[in-house]
Short mmCIF file of C-alpha atoms in Angstrom, two decimals:
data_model
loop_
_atom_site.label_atom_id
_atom_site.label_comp_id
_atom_site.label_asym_id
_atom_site.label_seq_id
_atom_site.Cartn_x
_atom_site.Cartn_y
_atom_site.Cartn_z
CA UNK L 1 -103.64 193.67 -168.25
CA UNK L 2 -100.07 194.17 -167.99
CA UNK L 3 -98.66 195.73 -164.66
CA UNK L 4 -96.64 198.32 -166.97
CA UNK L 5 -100.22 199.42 -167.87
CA UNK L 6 -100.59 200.87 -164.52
CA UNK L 7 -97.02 202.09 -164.00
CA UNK L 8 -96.13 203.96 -166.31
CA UNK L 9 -93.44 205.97 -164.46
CA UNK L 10 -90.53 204.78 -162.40
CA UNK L 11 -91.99 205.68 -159.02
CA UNK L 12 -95.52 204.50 -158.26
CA UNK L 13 -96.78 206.04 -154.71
CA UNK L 14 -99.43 203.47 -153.71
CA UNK L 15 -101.90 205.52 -150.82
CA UNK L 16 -105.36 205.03 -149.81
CA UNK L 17 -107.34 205.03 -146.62
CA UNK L 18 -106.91 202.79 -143.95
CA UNK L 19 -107.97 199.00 -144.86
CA UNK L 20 -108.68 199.36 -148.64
CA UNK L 21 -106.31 196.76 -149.24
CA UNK L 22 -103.51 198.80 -151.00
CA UNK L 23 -100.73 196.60 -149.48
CA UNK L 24 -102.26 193.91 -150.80
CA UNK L 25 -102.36 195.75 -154.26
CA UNK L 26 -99.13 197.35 -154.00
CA UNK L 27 -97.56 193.78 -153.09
CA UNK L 28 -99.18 191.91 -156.43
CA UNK L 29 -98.01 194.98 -158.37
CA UNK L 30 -94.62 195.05 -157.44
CA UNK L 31 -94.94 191.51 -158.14
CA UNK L 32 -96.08 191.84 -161.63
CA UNK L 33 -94.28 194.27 -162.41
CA UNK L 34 -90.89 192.71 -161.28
CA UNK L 35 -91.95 190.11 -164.68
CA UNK L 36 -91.65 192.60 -166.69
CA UNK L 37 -89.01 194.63 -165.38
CA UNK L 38 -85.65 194.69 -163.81
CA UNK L 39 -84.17 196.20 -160.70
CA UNK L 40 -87.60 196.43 -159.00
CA UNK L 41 -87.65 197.85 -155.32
CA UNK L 42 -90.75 197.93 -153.36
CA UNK L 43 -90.84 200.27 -150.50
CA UNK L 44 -92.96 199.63 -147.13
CA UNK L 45 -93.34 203.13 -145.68
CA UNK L 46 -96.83 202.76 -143.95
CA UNK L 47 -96.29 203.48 -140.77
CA UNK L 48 -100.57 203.69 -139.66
CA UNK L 49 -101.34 199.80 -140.14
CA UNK L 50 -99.60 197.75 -138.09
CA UNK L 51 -101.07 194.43 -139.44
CA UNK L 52 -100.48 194.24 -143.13
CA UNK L 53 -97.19 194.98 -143.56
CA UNK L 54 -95.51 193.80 -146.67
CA UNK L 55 -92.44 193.01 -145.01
CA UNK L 56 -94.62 189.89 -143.86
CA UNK L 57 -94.03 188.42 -147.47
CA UNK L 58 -90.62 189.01 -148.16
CA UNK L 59 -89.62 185.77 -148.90
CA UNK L 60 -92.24 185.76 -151.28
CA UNK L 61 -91.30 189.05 -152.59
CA UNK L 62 -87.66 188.17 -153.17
CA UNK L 63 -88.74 184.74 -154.95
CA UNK L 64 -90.08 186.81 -156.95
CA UNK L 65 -87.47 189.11 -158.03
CA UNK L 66 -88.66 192.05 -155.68
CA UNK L 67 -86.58 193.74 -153.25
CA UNK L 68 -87.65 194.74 -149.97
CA UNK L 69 -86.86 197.56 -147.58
CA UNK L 70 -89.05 198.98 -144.81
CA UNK L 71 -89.42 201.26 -142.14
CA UNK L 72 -88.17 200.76 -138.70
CA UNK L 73 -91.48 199.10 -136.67
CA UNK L 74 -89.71 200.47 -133.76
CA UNK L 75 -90.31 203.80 -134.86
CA UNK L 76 -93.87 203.55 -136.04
CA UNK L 77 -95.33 205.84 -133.53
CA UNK L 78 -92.97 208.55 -134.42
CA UNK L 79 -93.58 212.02 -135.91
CA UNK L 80 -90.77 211.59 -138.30
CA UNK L 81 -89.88 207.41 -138.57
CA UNK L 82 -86.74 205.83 -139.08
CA UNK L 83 -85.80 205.14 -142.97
CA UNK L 84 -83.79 202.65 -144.40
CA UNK L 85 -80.96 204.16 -146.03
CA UNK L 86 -81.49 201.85 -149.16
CA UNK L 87 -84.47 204.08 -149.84
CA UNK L 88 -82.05 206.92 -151.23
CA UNK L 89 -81.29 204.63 -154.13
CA UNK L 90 -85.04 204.66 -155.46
CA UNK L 91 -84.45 208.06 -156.27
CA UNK L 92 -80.57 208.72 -157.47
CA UNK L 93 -80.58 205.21 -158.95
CA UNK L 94 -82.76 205.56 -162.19
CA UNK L 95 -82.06 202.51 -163.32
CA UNK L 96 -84.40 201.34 -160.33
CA UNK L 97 -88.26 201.16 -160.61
CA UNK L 98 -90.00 201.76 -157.67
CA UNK L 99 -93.01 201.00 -155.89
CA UNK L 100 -93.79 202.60 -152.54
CA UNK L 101 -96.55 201.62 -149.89
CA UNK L 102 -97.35 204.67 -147.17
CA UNK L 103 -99.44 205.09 -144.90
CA UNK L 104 -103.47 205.06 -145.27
CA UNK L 105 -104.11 209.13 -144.06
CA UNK L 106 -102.70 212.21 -144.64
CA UNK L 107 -101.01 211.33 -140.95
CA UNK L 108 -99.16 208.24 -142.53
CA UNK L 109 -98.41 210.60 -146.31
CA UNK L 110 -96.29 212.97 -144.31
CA UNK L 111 -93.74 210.51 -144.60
CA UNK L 112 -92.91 211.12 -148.04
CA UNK L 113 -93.20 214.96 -147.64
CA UNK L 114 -89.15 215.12 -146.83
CA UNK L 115 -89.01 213.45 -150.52
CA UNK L 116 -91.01 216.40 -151.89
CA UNK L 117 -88.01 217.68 -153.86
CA UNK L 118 -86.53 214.36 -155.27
CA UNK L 119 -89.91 213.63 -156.22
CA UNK L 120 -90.26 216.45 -158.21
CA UNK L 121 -87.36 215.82 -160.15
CA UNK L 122 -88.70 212.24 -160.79
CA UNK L 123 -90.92 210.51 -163.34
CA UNK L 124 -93.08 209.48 -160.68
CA UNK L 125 -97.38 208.88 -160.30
CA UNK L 126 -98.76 209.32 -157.05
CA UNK L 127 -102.45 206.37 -156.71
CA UNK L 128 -105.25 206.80 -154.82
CA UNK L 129 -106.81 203.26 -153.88
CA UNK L 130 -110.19 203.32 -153.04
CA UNK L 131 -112.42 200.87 -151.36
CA UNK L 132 -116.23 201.53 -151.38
CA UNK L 133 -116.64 199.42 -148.03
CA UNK L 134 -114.87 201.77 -146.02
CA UNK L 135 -117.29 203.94 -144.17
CA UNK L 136 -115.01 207.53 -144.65
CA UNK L 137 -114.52 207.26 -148.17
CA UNK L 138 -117.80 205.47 -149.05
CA UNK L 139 -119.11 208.55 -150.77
CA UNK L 140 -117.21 210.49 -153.56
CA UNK L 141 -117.30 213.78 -151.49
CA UNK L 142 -115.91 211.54 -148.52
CA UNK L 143 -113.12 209.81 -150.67
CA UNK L 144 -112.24 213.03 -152.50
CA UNK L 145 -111.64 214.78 -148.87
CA UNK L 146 -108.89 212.03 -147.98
CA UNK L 147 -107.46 212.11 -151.58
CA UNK L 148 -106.69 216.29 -150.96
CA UNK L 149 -105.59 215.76 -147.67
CA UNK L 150 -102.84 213.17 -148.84
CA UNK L 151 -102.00 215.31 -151.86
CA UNK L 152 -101.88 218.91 -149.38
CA UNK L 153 -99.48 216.03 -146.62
CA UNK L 154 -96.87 215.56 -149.36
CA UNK L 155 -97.24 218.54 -151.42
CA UNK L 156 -98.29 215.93 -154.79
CA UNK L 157 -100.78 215.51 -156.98
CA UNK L 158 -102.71 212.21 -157.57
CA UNK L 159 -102.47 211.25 -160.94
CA UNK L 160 -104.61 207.82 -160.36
CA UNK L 161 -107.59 206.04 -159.23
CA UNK L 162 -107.68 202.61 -158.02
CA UNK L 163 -110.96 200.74 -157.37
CA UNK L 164 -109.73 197.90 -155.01
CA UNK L 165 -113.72 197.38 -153.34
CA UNK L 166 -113.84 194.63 -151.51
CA UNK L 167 -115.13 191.95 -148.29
CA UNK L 168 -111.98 190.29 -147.47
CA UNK L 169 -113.59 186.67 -148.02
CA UNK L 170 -116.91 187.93 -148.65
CA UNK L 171 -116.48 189.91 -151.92
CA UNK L 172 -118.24 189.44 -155.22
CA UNK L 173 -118.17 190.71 -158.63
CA UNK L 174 -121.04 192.88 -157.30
CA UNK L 175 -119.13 194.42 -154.64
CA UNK L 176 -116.20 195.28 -157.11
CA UNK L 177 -118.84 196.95 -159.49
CA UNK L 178 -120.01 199.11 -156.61
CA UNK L 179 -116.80 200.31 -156.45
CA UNK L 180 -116.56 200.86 -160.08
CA UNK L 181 -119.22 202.96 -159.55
CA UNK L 182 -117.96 205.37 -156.99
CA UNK L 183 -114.36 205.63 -158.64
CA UNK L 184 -116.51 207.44 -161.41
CA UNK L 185 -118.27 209.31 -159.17
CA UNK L 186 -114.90 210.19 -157.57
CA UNK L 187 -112.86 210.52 -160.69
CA UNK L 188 -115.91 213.07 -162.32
CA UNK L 189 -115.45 214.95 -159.15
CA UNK L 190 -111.49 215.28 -159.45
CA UNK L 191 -110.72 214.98 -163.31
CA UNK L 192 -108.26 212.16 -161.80
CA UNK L 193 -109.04 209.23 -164.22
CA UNK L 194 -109.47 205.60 -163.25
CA UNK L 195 -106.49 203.34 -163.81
CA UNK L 196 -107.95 200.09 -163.14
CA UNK L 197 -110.29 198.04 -161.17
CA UNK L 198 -108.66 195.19 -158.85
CA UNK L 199 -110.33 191.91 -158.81
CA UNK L 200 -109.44 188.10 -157.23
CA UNK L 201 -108.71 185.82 -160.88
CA UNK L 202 -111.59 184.25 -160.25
CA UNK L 203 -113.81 187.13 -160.87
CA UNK L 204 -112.37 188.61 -163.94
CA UNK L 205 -115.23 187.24 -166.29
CA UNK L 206 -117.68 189.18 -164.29
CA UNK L 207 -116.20 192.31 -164.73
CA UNK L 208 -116.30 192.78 -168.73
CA UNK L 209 -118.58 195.59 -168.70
CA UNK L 210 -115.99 197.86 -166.93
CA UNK L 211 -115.17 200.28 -169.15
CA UNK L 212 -111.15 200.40 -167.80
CA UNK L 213 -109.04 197.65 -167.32
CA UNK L 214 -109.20 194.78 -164.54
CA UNK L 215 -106.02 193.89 -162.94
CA UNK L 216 -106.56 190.62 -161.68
CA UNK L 217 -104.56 189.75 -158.05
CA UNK L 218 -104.15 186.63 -155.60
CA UNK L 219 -104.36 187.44 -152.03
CA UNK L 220 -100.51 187.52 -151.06
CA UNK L 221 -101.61 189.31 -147.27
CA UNK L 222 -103.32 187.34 -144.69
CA UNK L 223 -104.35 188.35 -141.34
CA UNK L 224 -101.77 187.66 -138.23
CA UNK L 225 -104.47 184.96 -136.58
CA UNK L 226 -104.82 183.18 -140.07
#
């Protein structure tokens, strides 16, 4: 499918729980999406994980026709973190489409709540990635608890699910369709519908039966020891 598929709008707020890989999605959509788009900026506002950080691929990012600004690191710990000033041009540049990474809670979302009013002015979709594996959101009234919390954090409303379920190098096709199955379980619960289903290209042809699209990914973010 075509990254445009999933973005829609200008702004795409990429948020999830802690380790369900949505710097890793956020980073191959920005990617993507910079193929089919000019002037793309991808934001780096999670200020929870301090492991995958898509600052760690910028070189990659830039060969790819993605610009990157971030957070300070020095900051991380802070109630409110240090911005890059850049990150005013996302929203009074509309000319600029926009993908932002924050943090994996409703601790880490509160960084976007001083944006609440550009936002709103904004064609922007706010996506909920979701990864079955994780033990708090591993049931649809766990996952839908975190979802709220982010959306009453930065005063939005989550217009998207994401089923990125998997292993790290263990995942299957069967993992992935575990996931699909608790995005529906999740999306029935919320009325928030499913945008897609993230998969590794090399299990794509397993995933037919989904009834939404599968956006298929290369893993960009590796671990600091690998």
């Amino acid at each position: 499918m075509r990254a445009a598929e999933i973005c829609s709008h200008r702004i795409t707020i990429v948020t999830g729980h802690y380790g369900t890989g949505k710097t890793e999605f956020a980073v191959n959509l920005a990617m993507a999406l910079a193929e089919e788009k000019p002037n793309l900026m991808l934001a780096d506002l999670d200020i929870v994980n301090p492991y995958f950080r898509s600052r760690e691929r910028k070189g990659l990012l830039a060969d790819s026709g993605v610009r990157l600004i971030s957070s300070s690191q020095a900051c991380s710990n802070a109630d409110v973190p240090a911005l890059p000033a850049e990150l005013q041009a996302i929203f009074e540049n509309r000319e600029i489409t926009g993908v932002l990474d924050i943090g994996g809670d409703p601790v880490g979302a509160r960084v976007l709540a001083r944006f609440f009013f550009f936002l709103l002015k904004e064609d922007y979709q706010l996506i909920y990635v979701l990864n079955a594996n994780r033990p708090e959101v591993r049931t649809a009234e766990g996952a839908a608890e975190y979802l709220r919390g982010i959306e009453a954090t930065t005063g939005l409303t989550c217009t998207g699910i994401v089923n990125n379920t998997h292993l790290c190098q263990e995942t299957t096709a069967e993992e992935i369709q575990k996931g699909a199955v608790l995005a529906k379980e999740l999306s029935d619960a919320t009325g928030i519908p499913i945008l897609c289903h993230v998969a590794e290209e090399k299990f794509v042809t397993e995933l037919t039966n989904l009834p939404e699209p599968v956006f298929p990914i290369s893993i960009r973010m590796k671990k600091p020891w690998e």
